[in-house]
PDB file of C-alpha atoms in Angstrom:
ATOM      1  CA  MET D   1      64.130  64.354  91.135  1.00 48.00           C
ATOM      2  CA  ARG D   2      62.552  62.219  94.350  1.00 54.00           C
ATOM      3  CA  GLY D   3      64.175  59.100  95.157  1.00 53.00           C
ATOM      4  CA  GLU D   4      60.925  57.079  94.460  1.00 59.00           C
ATOM      5  CA  ALA D   5      60.239  58.963  90.587  1.00 74.00           C
ATOM      6  CA  ARG D   6      63.794  58.395  89.989  1.00 82.00           C
ATOM      7  CA  LEU D   7      63.013  54.521  90.282  1.00 88.00           C
ATOM      8  CA  GLY D   8      60.077  54.675  88.664  1.00 89.00           C
ATOM      9  CA  ASP D   9      61.426  56.403  85.160  1.00 89.00           C
ATOM     10  CA  PHE D  10      64.298  53.758  85.770  1.00 91.00           C
ATOM     11  CA  LEU D  11      61.855  50.469  85.522  1.00 93.00           C
ATOM     12  CA  LYS D  12      59.666  52.024  82.647  1.00 92.00           C
ATOM     13  CA  ALA D  13      62.556  53.105  80.412  1.00 90.00           C
ATOM     14  CA  ARG D  14      64.400  49.838  80.646  1.00 91.00           C
ATOM     15  CA  ARG D  15      60.533  47.836  80.667  1.00 92.00           C
ATOM     16  CA  SER D  16      60.162  50.184  77.241  1.00 90.00           C
ATOM     17  CA  GLN D  17      63.478  48.611  75.595  1.00 89.00           C
ATOM     18  CA  LEU D  18      63.031  44.928  76.288  1.00 89.00           C
ATOM     19  CA  ARG D  19      61.011  43.067  73.046  1.00 88.00           C
ATOM     20  CA  PRO D  20      58.586  40.430  73.694  1.00 87.00           C
ATOM     21  CA  ASP D  21      61.167  38.391  71.322  1.00 85.00           C
ATOM     22  CA  ASP D  22      63.841  39.338  73.991  1.00 86.00           C
ATOM     23  CA  VAL D  23      62.171  37.076  76.674  1.00 86.00           C
ATOM     24  CA  ASP D  24      61.120  34.801  74.637  1.00 84.00           C
ATOM     25  CA  MET D  25      57.366  36.052  75.209  1.00 81.00           C
ATOM     26  CA  PRO D  26      54.637  35.175  72.730  1.00 77.00           C
ATOM     27  CA  THR D  27      52.566  37.624  71.436  1.00 72.00           C
ATOM     28  CA  TYR D  28      50.273  35.513  68.807  1.00 65.00           C
ATOM     29  CA  GLY D  29      50.647  38.053  66.302  1.00 63.00           C
ATOM     30  CA  GLU D  30      48.760  40.980  67.822  1.00 73.00           C
ATOM     31  CA  ARG D  31      49.168  44.610  67.045  1.00 73.00           C
ATOM     32  CA  ARG D  32      51.017  46.112  69.759  1.00 75.00           C
ATOM     33  CA  ARG D  33      50.423  49.761  70.609  1.00 75.00           C
ATOM     34  CA  VAL D  34      54.370  50.261  72.039  1.00 73.00           C
ATOM     35  CA  PRO D  35      56.923  47.805  71.105  1.00 74.00           C
ATOM     36  CA  GLY D  36      58.063  47.360  75.201  1.00 86.00           C
ATOM     37  CA  LEU D  37      56.915  44.960  77.407  1.00 90.00           C
ATOM     38  CA  ARG D  38      53.832  45.682  79.356  1.00 90.00           C
ATOM     39  CA  ARG D  39      53.740  45.804  82.722  1.00 91.00           C
ATOM     40  CA  GLU D  40      51.754  42.596  83.369  1.00 92.00           C
ATOM     41  CA  GLU D  41      54.326  41.195  81.208  1.00 91.00           C
ATOM     42  CA  LEU D  42      57.262  42.135  83.538  1.00 93.00           C
ATOM     43  CA  ALA D  43      55.454  41.714  86.467  1.00 94.00           C
ATOM     44  CA  LEU D  44      54.847  37.738  85.174  1.00 93.00           C
ATOM     45  CA  LEU D  45      58.775  37.688  84.845  1.00 94.00           C
ATOM     46  CA  ALA D  46      59.549  39.119  88.072  1.00 94.00           C
ATOM     47  CA  GLY D  47      57.137  36.890  89.850  1.00 94.00           C
ATOM     48  CA  VAL D  48      55.401  39.261  91.569  1.00 93.00           C
ATOM     49  CA  SER D  49      51.480  41.063  91.308  1.00 93.00           C
ATOM     50  CA  VAL D  50      51.030  43.336  88.074  1.00 93.00           C
ATOM     51  CA  SER D  51      49.525  45.862  91.254  1.00 92.00           C
ATOM     52  CA  TYR D  52      52.639  45.540  93.262  1.00 92.00           C
ATOM     53  CA  TYR D  53      54.712  46.243  90.160  1.00 93.00           C
ATOM     54  CA  THR D  54      52.921  49.130  88.918  1.00 92.00           C
ATOM     55  CA  ARG D  55      52.824  50.799  92.289  1.00 90.00           C
ATOM     56  CA  LEU D  56      56.923  51.027  91.610  1.00 90.00           C
ATOM     57  CA  GLU D  57      56.571  52.307  88.509  1.00 88.00           C
ATOM     58  CA  GLN D  58      54.759  55.046  90.122  1.00 86.00           C
ATOM     59  CA  GLY D  59      56.580  56.199  92.758  1.00 78.00           C
ATOM     60  CA  HIS D  60      54.149  54.658  95.292  1.00 76.00           C
ATOM     61  CA  SER D  61      56.404  52.272  96.993  1.00 68.00           C
ATOM     62  CA  LEU D  62      60.503  52.266  98.191  1.00 65.00           C
ATOM     63  CA  SER D  63      59.763  49.306 100.075  1.00 74.00           C
ATOM     64  CA  ALA D  64      60.720  46.280  97.547  1.00 85.00           C
ATOM     65  CA  SER D  65      63.097  43.680  99.366  1.00 89.00           C
ATOM     66  CA  PRO D  66      66.196  42.600  97.857  1.00 91.00           C
ATOM     67  CA  GLU D  67      64.934  39.850  96.580  1.00 94.00           C
ATOM     68  CA  VAL D  68      61.938  41.186  94.969  1.00 93.00           C
ATOM     69  CA  LEU D  69      64.260  43.857  93.076  1.00 94.00           C
ATOM     70  CA  ASP D  70      66.774  41.296  92.101  1.00 95.00           C
ATOM     71  CA  ALA D  71      63.755  39.222  90.950  1.00 95.00           C
ATOM     72  CA  ILE D  72      63.202  41.982  88.500  1.00 95.00           C
ATOM     73  CA  ALA D  73      66.450  42.967  87.603  1.00 95.00           C
ATOM     74  CA  GLY D  74      67.167  39.405  85.927  1.00 95.00           C
ATOM     75  CA  ALA D  75      63.397  40.365  84.389  1.00 94.00           C
ATOM     76  CA  LEU D  76      64.527  43.489  82.617  1.00 94.00           C
ATOM     77  CA  GLN D  77      68.003  41.379  81.928  1.00 93.00           C
ATOM     78  CA  LEU D  78      70.188  43.746  83.924  1.00 93.00           C
ATOM     79  CA  ASP D  79      73.956  43.055  84.084  1.00 90.00           C
ATOM     80  CA  ASP D  80      75.598  43.307  87.673  1.00 90.00           C
ATOM     81  CA  THR D  81      76.011  47.401  87.586  1.00 87.00           C
ATOM     82  CA  GLU D  82      72.444  47.884  86.509  1.00 89.00           C
ATOM     83  CA  ARG D  83      70.916  45.380  88.650  1.00 91.00           C
ATOM     84  CA  LEU D  84      73.123  47.302  91.699  1.00 89.00           C
ATOM     85  CA  HIS D  85      71.650  50.798  90.105  1.00 89.00           C
ATOM     86  CA  LEU D  86      68.256  49.595  90.624  1.00 91.00           C
ATOM     87  CA  HIS D  87      69.369  48.564  94.284  1.00 90.00           C
ATOM     88  CA  ALA D  88      70.650  51.837  95.056  1.00 86.00           C
ATOM     89  CA  LEU D  89      67.508  53.580  93.477  1.00 87.00           C
ATOM     90  CA  ALA D  90      64.903  51.771  95.920  1.00 86.00           C
ATOM     91  CA  ARG D  91      66.887  52.674  99.091  1.00 80.00           C
ATOM     92  CA  PRO D  92      65.296  54.986 100.684  1.00 70.00           C
ATOM     93  CA  VAL D  93      67.204  58.798 100.912  1.00 63.00           C
ATOM     94  CA  LYS D  94      66.941  61.370 103.613  1.00 62.00           C
ATOM     95  CA  ARG D  95      65.552  64.313 102.364  1.00 56.00           C
ATOM     96  CA  ALA D  96      68.098  66.794 102.027  1.00 57.00           C
ATOM     97  CA  SER D  97      68.355  69.889 100.262  1.00 60.00           C
ATOM     98  CA  ARG D  98      71.203  70.662  97.325  1.00 64.00           C
ATOM     99  CA  ARG D  99      73.978  72.480  98.041  1.00 67.00           C
ATOM    100  CA  ARG D 100      77.143  73.659  96.434  1.00 71.00           C
ATOM    101  CA  LEU D 101      79.957  71.513  97.621  1.00 70.00           C
ATOM    102  CA  ALA D 102      83.096  72.275  98.680  1.00 72.00           C
ATOM    103  CA  PRO D 103      86.180  71.852  95.343  1.00 74.00           C
ATOM    104  CA  GLU D 104      87.803  68.681  95.260  1.00 82.00           C
ATOM    105  CA  ARG D 105      91.139  68.233  95.411  1.00 83.00           C
ATOM    106  CA  ILE D 106      93.683  65.704  94.828  1.00 87.00           C
ATOM    107  CA  SER D 107      96.101  64.408  97.742  1.00 85.00           C
ATOM    108  CA  GLU D 108      99.984  64.836  97.660  1.00 88.00           C
ATOM    109  CA  ALA D 109      99.892  60.813  97.363  1.00 87.00           C
ATOM    110  CA  THR D 110      98.135  61.243  93.582  1.00 87.00           C
ATOM    111  CA  GLU D 111     100.386  64.201  92.710  1.00 88.00           C
ATOM    112  CA  GLN D 112     103.443  61.799  93.236  1.00 89.00           C
ATOM    113  CA  LEU D 113     102.240  59.134  90.933  1.00 89.00           C
ATOM    114  CA  LEU D 114     101.386  61.474  88.182  1.00 89.00           C
ATOM    115  CA  ASP D 115     104.503  62.821  88.194  1.00 86.00           C
ATOM    116  CA  ALA D 116     105.851  58.615  87.991  1.00 90.00           C
ATOM    117  CA  LEU D 117     103.453  57.942  85.401  1.00 89.00           C
ATOM    118  CA  VAL D 118     106.172  59.875  82.894  1.00 87.00           C
ATOM    119  CA  ALA D 119     105.317  57.734  79.469  1.00 90.00           C
ATOM    120  CA  VAL D 120     101.984  57.046  80.518  1.00 95.00           C
ATOM    121  CA  PRO D 121      98.939  59.980  79.830  1.00 96.00           C
ATOM    122  CA  ALA D 122      96.421  59.794  82.988  1.00 96.00           C
ATOM    123  CA  VAL D 123      94.141  62.429  83.498  1.00 96.00           C
ATOM    124  CA  VAL D 124      92.583  63.107  87.908  1.00 95.00           C
ATOM    125  CA  LEU D 125      89.001  63.347  87.387  1.00 94.00           C
ATOM    126  CA  GLY D 126      86.179  64.468  89.872  1.00 91.00           C
ATOM    127  CA  ARG D 127      82.693  63.163  90.489  1.00 87.00           C
ATOM    128  CA  GLY D 128      81.288  65.101  87.909  1.00 89.00           C
ATOM    129  CA  SER D 129      84.298  64.502  85.289  1.00 92.00           C
ATOM    130  CA  ASP D 130      85.861  67.764  86.321  1.00 94.00           C
ATOM    131  CA  VAL D 131      89.373  67.713  85.614  1.00 95.00           C
ATOM    132  CA  LEU D 132      91.376  68.506  88.620  1.00 94.00           C
ATOM    133  CA  GLU D 133      94.889  67.624  87.331  1.00 94.00           C
ATOM    134  CA  TRP D 134      96.333  65.917  84.193  1.00 95.00           C
ATOM    135  CA  ASN D 135      99.979  64.610  83.839  1.00 94.00           C
ATOM    136  CA  ARG D 136     101.835  66.280  80.170  1.00 93.00           C
ATOM    137  CA  LEU D 137     101.331  63.422  77.947  1.00 95.00           C
ATOM    138  CA  GLY D 138      97.311  63.477  79.387  1.00 96.00           C
ATOM    139  CA  HIS D 139      96.625  66.583  78.933  1.00 95.00           C
ATOM    140  CA  ALA D 140      98.405  66.276  75.237  1.00 96.00           C
ATOM    141  CA  LEU D 141      96.255  63.025  74.085  1.00 97.00           C
ATOM    142  CA  PHE D 142      93.000  63.921  75.611  1.00 96.00           C
ATOM    143  CA  ALA D 143      92.432  67.877  75.204  1.00 95.00           C
ATOM    144  CA  GLY D 144      95.892  69.170  74.032  1.00 93.00           C
ATOM    145  CA  HIS D 145      93.948  72.259  72.509  1.00 94.00           C
ATOM    146  CA  LEU D 146      93.573  73.464  75.930  1.00 95.00           C
ATOM    147  CA  ASP D 147      95.488  75.387  78.423  1.00 93.00           C
ATOM    148  CA  PHE D 148      97.633  73.077  80.547  1.00 93.00           C
ATOM    149  CA  GLN D 149      97.242  74.822  83.479  1.00 93.00           C
ATOM    150  CA  SER D 150      93.148  75.285  83.627  1.00 92.00           C
ATOM    151  CA  ALA D 151      93.191  72.194  85.241  1.00 90.00           C
ATOM    152  CA  ARG D 152      94.728  74.246  88.404  1.00 86.00           C
ATOM    153  CA  SER D 153      92.130  76.706  89.027  1.00 84.00           C
ATOM    154  CA  PRO D 154      88.530  75.753  90.160  1.00 82.00           C
ATOM    155  CA  SER D 155      86.664  78.254  88.023  1.00 83.00           C
ATOM    156  CA  GLN D 156      88.381  77.062  84.733  1.00 88.00           C
ATOM    157  CA  ARG D 157      88.668  73.110  85.043  1.00 92.00           C
ATOM    158  CA  PRO D 158      88.245  71.435  81.864  1.00 96.00           C
ATOM    159  CA  ASN D 159      84.584  68.947  81.885  1.00 96.00           C
ATOM    160  CA  MET D 160      85.723  65.770  79.742  1.00 96.00           C
ATOM    161  CA  ALA D 161      81.654  65.693  80.171  1.00 97.00           C
ATOM    162  CA  LYS D 162      81.187  68.648  78.322  1.00 97.00           C
ATOM    163  CA  LEU D 163      84.597  68.325  75.779  1.00 97.00           C
ATOM    164  CA  VAL D 164      82.640  64.492  74.997  1.00 97.00           C
ATOM    165  CA  PHE D 165      78.917  66.526  74.077  1.00 98.00           C
ATOM    166  CA  LEU D 166      80.230  70.136  73.152  1.00 97.00           C
ATOM    167  CA  ASP D 167      83.494  70.334  71.915  1.00 97.00           C
ATOM    168  CA  PRO D 168      84.113  69.720  68.705  1.00 96.00           C
ATOM    169  CA  HIS D 169      88.108  68.572  69.177  1.00 96.00           C
ATOM    170  CA  THR D 170      86.790  65.922  71.605  1.00 96.00           C
ATOM    171  CA  ARG D 171      84.296  64.553  69.701  1.00 96.00           C
ATOM    172  CA  GLU D 172      86.813  63.923  66.596  1.00 96.00           C
ATOM    173  CA  LEU D 173      88.982  62.626  68.919  1.00 97.00           C
ATOM    174  CA  TYR D 174      86.907  59.312  68.867  1.00 97.00           C
ATOM    175  CA  ALA D 175      86.473  56.897  65.930  1.00 96.00           C
ATOM    176  CA  ASP D 176      83.307  55.436  67.665  1.00 96.00           C
ATOM    177  CA  TRP D 177      81.840  58.755  69.696  1.00 97.00           C
ATOM    178  CA  PRO D 178      78.547  57.349  70.249  1.00 96.00           C
ATOM    179  CA  SER D 179      80.557  54.600  72.215  1.00 94.00           C
ATOM    180  CA  LYS D 180      82.459  57.419  74.521  1.00 95.00           C
ATOM    181  CA  ALA D 181      79.400  59.269  74.841  1.00 96.00           C
ATOM    182  CA  ARG D 182      77.111  56.565  76.132  1.00 94.00           C
ATOM    183  CA  ALA D 183      80.111  55.489  78.420  1.00 92.00           C
ATOM    184  CA  VAL D 184      80.075  59.049  80.262  1.00 94.00           C
ATOM    185  CA  VAL D 185      76.096  59.759  80.408  1.00 94.00           C
ATOM    186  CA  GLY D 186      76.358  56.002  82.077  1.00 91.00           C
ATOM    187  CA  ASN D 187      78.991  56.898  84.217  1.00 89.00           C
ATOM    188  CA  LEU D 188      77.414  60.477  84.882  1.00 92.00           C
ATOM    189  CA  ARG D 189      73.567  57.960  86.312  1.00 89.00           C
ATOM    190  CA  LEU D 190      76.103  56.507  88.606  1.00 86.00           C
ATOM    191  CA  MET D 191      77.347  59.463  90.072  1.00 87.00           C
ATOM    192  CA  VAL D 192      74.004  61.527  90.497  1.00 87.00           C
ATOM    193  CA  VAL D 193      72.499  58.331  92.652  1.00 84.00           C
ATOM    194  CA  GLN D 194      75.785  58.822  94.656  1.00 83.00           C
ATOM    195  CA  HIS D 195      76.025  62.661  95.100  1.00 83.00           C
ATOM    196  CA  PRO D 196      72.296  63.437  94.809  1.00 82.00           C
ATOM    197  CA  ASP D 197      72.563  66.848  96.949  1.00 81.00           C
ATOM    198  CA  ASP D 198      75.466  67.976  94.830  1.00 86.00           C
ATOM    199  CA  ILE D 199      74.123  70.938  93.012  1.00 89.00           C
ATOM    200  CA  ALA D 200      77.403  71.607  90.728  1.00 89.00           C
ATOM    201  CA  LEU D 201      76.050  67.777  89.140  1.00 91.00           C
ATOM    202  CA  HIS D 202      72.743  68.420  88.467  1.00 91.00           C
ATOM    203  CA  GLU D 203      73.705  72.147  87.170  1.00 93.00           C
ATOM    204  CA  LEU D 204      75.886  69.807  84.577  1.00 95.00           C
ATOM    205  CA  LEU D 205      73.491  68.018  84.103  1.00 95.00           C
ATOM    206  CA  GLY D 206      71.227  70.696  83.304  1.00 95.00           C
ATOM    207  CA  GLU D 207      73.629  72.371  81.210  1.00 96.00           C
ATOM    208  CA  LEU D 208      74.355  68.794  78.927  1.00 97.00           C
ATOM    209  CA  SER D 209      70.626  68.764  78.247  1.00 96.00           C
ATOM    210  CA  ALA D 210      69.954  71.895  77.237  1.00 97.00           C
ATOM    211  CA  LYS D 211      72.797  72.240  74.462  1.00 97.00           C
ATOM    212  CA  SER D 212      73.366  68.663  73.779  1.00 97.00           C
ATOM    213  CA  SER D 213      70.344  67.233  72.120  1.00 97.00           C
ATOM    214  CA  ILE D 214      72.143  63.749  71.842  1.00 97.00           C
ATOM    215  CA  PHE D 215      72.899  63.855  75.198  1.00 97.00           C
ATOM    216  CA  ALA D 216      69.457  64.236  76.500  1.00 95.00           C
ATOM    217  CA  SER D 217      68.331  61.368  74.349  1.00 94.00           C
ATOM    218  CA  MET D 218      71.115  58.941  75.834  1.00 94.00           C
ATOM    219  CA  TRP D 219      69.867  60.367  79.264  1.00 93.00           C
ATOM    220  CA  ALA D 220      66.715  59.329  78.976  1.00 88.00           C
ATOM    221  CA  ASP D 221      67.777  56.238  78.113  1.00 87.00           C
ATOM    222  CA  HIS D 222      68.302  55.460  82.105  1.00 86.00           C
ATOM    223  CA  ARG D 223      71.462  53.069  80.742  1.00 83.00           C
ATOM    224  CA  VAL D 224      74.109  52.924  83.318  1.00 84.00           C
ATOM    225  CA  LYS D 225      77.875  51.809  83.529  1.00 76.00           C
ATOM    226  CA  PRO D 226      81.102  53.005  85.525  1.00 75.00           C
ATOM    227  CA  CYS D 227      84.133  54.079  83.086  1.00 72.00           C
ATOM    228  CA  ALA D 228      86.209  51.237  84.458  1.00 81.00           C
ATOM    229  CA  THR D 229      88.298  49.728  81.331  1.00 89.00           C
ATOM    230  CA  ALA D 230      87.545  49.992  77.465  1.00 93.00           C
ATOM    231  CA  ALA D 231      89.141  50.456  74.283  1.00 96.00           C
ATOM    232  CA  TYR D 232      88.701  53.417  72.546  1.00 97.00           C
ATOM    233  CA  GLU D 233      90.231  53.959  68.670  1.00 97.00           C
ATOM    234  CA  MET D 234      90.860  57.513  68.580  1.00 97.00           C
ATOM    235  CA  ASN D 235      92.315  59.949  65.658  1.00 97.00           C
ATOM    236  CA  HIS D 236      94.316  62.356  67.272  1.00 97.00           C
ATOM    237  CA  PRO D 237      95.245  65.387  65.435  1.00 95.00           C
ATOM    238  CA  LEU D 238      99.163  65.437  65.722  1.00 94.00           C
ATOM    239  CA  VAL D 239     100.427  61.516  65.605  1.00 95.00           C
ATOM    240  CA  GLY D 240      96.676  59.957  63.437  1.00 96.00           C
ATOM    241  CA  ALA D 241      95.055  56.771  64.389  1.00 97.00           C
ATOM    242  CA  LEU D 242      95.898  54.781  67.956  1.00 97.00           C
ATOM    243  CA  THR D 243      93.900  52.237  70.230  1.00 98.00           C
ATOM    244  CA  VAL D 244      94.173  52.698  73.906  1.00 97.00           C
ATOM    245  CA  VAL D 245      92.479  51.425  76.586  1.00 97.00           C
ATOM    246  CA  GLN D 246      91.558  53.563  79.612  1.00 95.00           C
ATOM    247  CA  GLN D 247      91.380  52.694  82.678  1.00 94.00           C
ATOM    248  CA  THR D 248      89.809  54.174  85.803  1.00 90.00           C
ATOM    249  CA  LEU D 249      91.626  53.318  89.076  1.00 85.00           C
ATOM    250  CA  ASN D 250      89.942  53.810  91.848  1.00 73.00           C
ATOM    251  CA  ASN D 251      90.945  53.277  95.532  1.00 55.00           C
ATOM    252  CA  GLY D 252      87.835  53.974  97.396  1.00 57.00           C
ATOM    253  CA  PRO D 253      85.788  57.414  97.738  1.00 62.00           C
ATOM    254  CA  GLY D 254      87.049  60.900  96.019  1.00 70.00           C
ATOM    255  CA  PRO D 255      88.579  61.690  92.955  1.00 87.00           C
ATOM    256  CA  ASN D 256      89.700  58.996  90.080  1.00 89.00           C
ATOM    257  CA  ILE D 257      92.758  58.722  88.234  1.00 92.00           C
ATOM    258  CA  VAL D 258      91.827  57.813  84.118  1.00 94.00           C
ATOM    259  CA  VAL D 259      95.304  56.236  82.684  1.00 96.00           C
ATOM    260  CA  ALA D 260      95.622  55.475  79.032  1.00 97.00           C
ATOM    261  CA  THR D 261      97.863  52.316  77.733  1.00 96.00           C
ATOM    262  CA  THR D 262      98.600  50.377  74.534  1.00 96.00           C
ATOM    263  CA  GLN D 263      99.370  47.274  73.304  1.00 96.00           C
ATOM    264  CA  ALA D 264     102.923  46.221  73.415  1.00 95.00           C
ATOM    265  CA  ARG D 265     105.450  46.390  70.063  1.00 95.00           C
ATOM    266  CA  SER D 266     102.386  47.544  68.461  1.00 97.00           C
ATOM    267  CA  SER D 267     101.496  50.863  66.049  1.00 97.00           C
ATOM    268  CA  SER D 268      99.582  52.639  68.431  1.00 97.00           C
ATOM    269  CA  GLN D 269     102.435  51.997  71.238  1.00 97.00           C
ATOM    270  CA  ALA D 270     104.572  54.236  69.110  1.00 97.00           C
ATOM    271  CA  ALA D 271     101.955  56.796  68.623  1.00 97.00           C
ATOM    272  CA  LEU D 272     102.090  57.421  71.675  1.00 96.00           C
ATOM    273  CA  ALA D 273     105.812  57.215  71.842  1.00 95.00           C
ATOM    274  CA  LEU D 274     105.802  60.077  69.422  1.00 95.00           C
ATOM    275  CA  LEU D 275     103.452  62.149  71.393  1.00 95.00           C
ATOM    276  CA  ALA D 276     105.394  61.517  74.335  1.00 92.00           C
ATOM    277  CA  GLY D 277     108.545  63.129  72.241  1.00 90.00           C
ATOM    278  CA  ALA D 278     106.421  65.985  71.300  1.00 86.00           C
ATOM    279  CA  THR D 279     105.979  66.474  75.099  1.00 81.00           C
ATOM    280  CA  SER D 280     109.746  66.347  75.872  1.00 72.00           C
ATOM    281  CA  SER D 281     110.460  70.099  75.477  1.00 59.00           C
ATOM    282  CA  VAL D 282     108.875  70.427  79.027  1.00 50.00           C
ATOM    283  CA  THR D 283     111.436  70.701  81.466  1.00 41.00           C
ATOM    284  CA  PRO D 284     110.945  68.761  84.868  1.00 40.00           C
ATOM    285  CA  ALA D 285     111.078  71.475  86.940  1.00 37.00           C
ATOM    286  CA  GLN D 286     107.878  73.121  84.578  1.00 44.00           C
ATOM    287  CA  ALA D 287     106.586  69.178  84.352  1.00 42.00           C
ATOM    288  CA  GLY D 288     106.518  69.370  88.458  1.00 43.00           C
ATOM    289  CA  ASP D 289     105.455  72.463  89.181  1.00 48.00           C
ATOM    290  CA  ARG D 290     101.930  72.061  90.894  1.00 46.00           C
ATOM    291  CA  VAL D 291     100.043  74.720  93.130  1.00 38.00           C
ATOM    292  CA  SER D 292      99.594  72.416  96.201  1.00 37.00           C
ATOM    293  CA  THR D 293      96.254  71.348  96.908  1.00 36.00           C
ATOM    294  CA  SER D 294      96.267  68.947  99.450  1.00 34.00           C
TER     295      SER D 294
END
């Protein structure tokens, strides 16, 4: 999809999600054909002409200044992440054909970090949520029903987005599954803007849209959300209920490390320790037996 179309779709979707009451706009009891704001109402809130805003929505202009974009973001009540996403959508991009990028790899330093995080579940995710590597506890917490070695083969790597939407085990793992699903969708939206030419990423979106009507519906909302830090209540088949804080560690471009922590001296910490004990039968040699990808 062209940049102009992505910008227009984003603006239309977010405008339709705002109600007049959300922005204290009087309706004088009139019957409205659609519940969201009209173009002229949004333009008034942003302080731009209706014709100019209409051109933005229709994809006829990508020349909006940062000040105008900030005004539109304010009118749409976007948060900081969404505002930056709006700016990214409005930037002209070079016309480049989609291509299949080389398989992602993790560095030796990341491998060493995974080995050090013995008591902390950790997973390394690529730009499209492919599992590039995980430690034993990360595997046991998030996908113990899958082969541990599968992450080490580019053709067999699990994909966390697919697991969340298409795998019954993962769906049952999250007590508030819709919250996790929305976070996955929001993060994928950010990835698409950052990697518009990645054919594998677009194939992933096509597969998820075709196989999950819920994904398709969430994708149409145009919500963006980085998977930075979030607490999730989980129902693990081996250790029962526990609440973990999932944090994404990113030190620049490249794969992200997702870790899960629990509150000190809590029942969740005890459950995670129990899960760690269940994986302790794996010898250190096995745990460190990686195929070097650096």
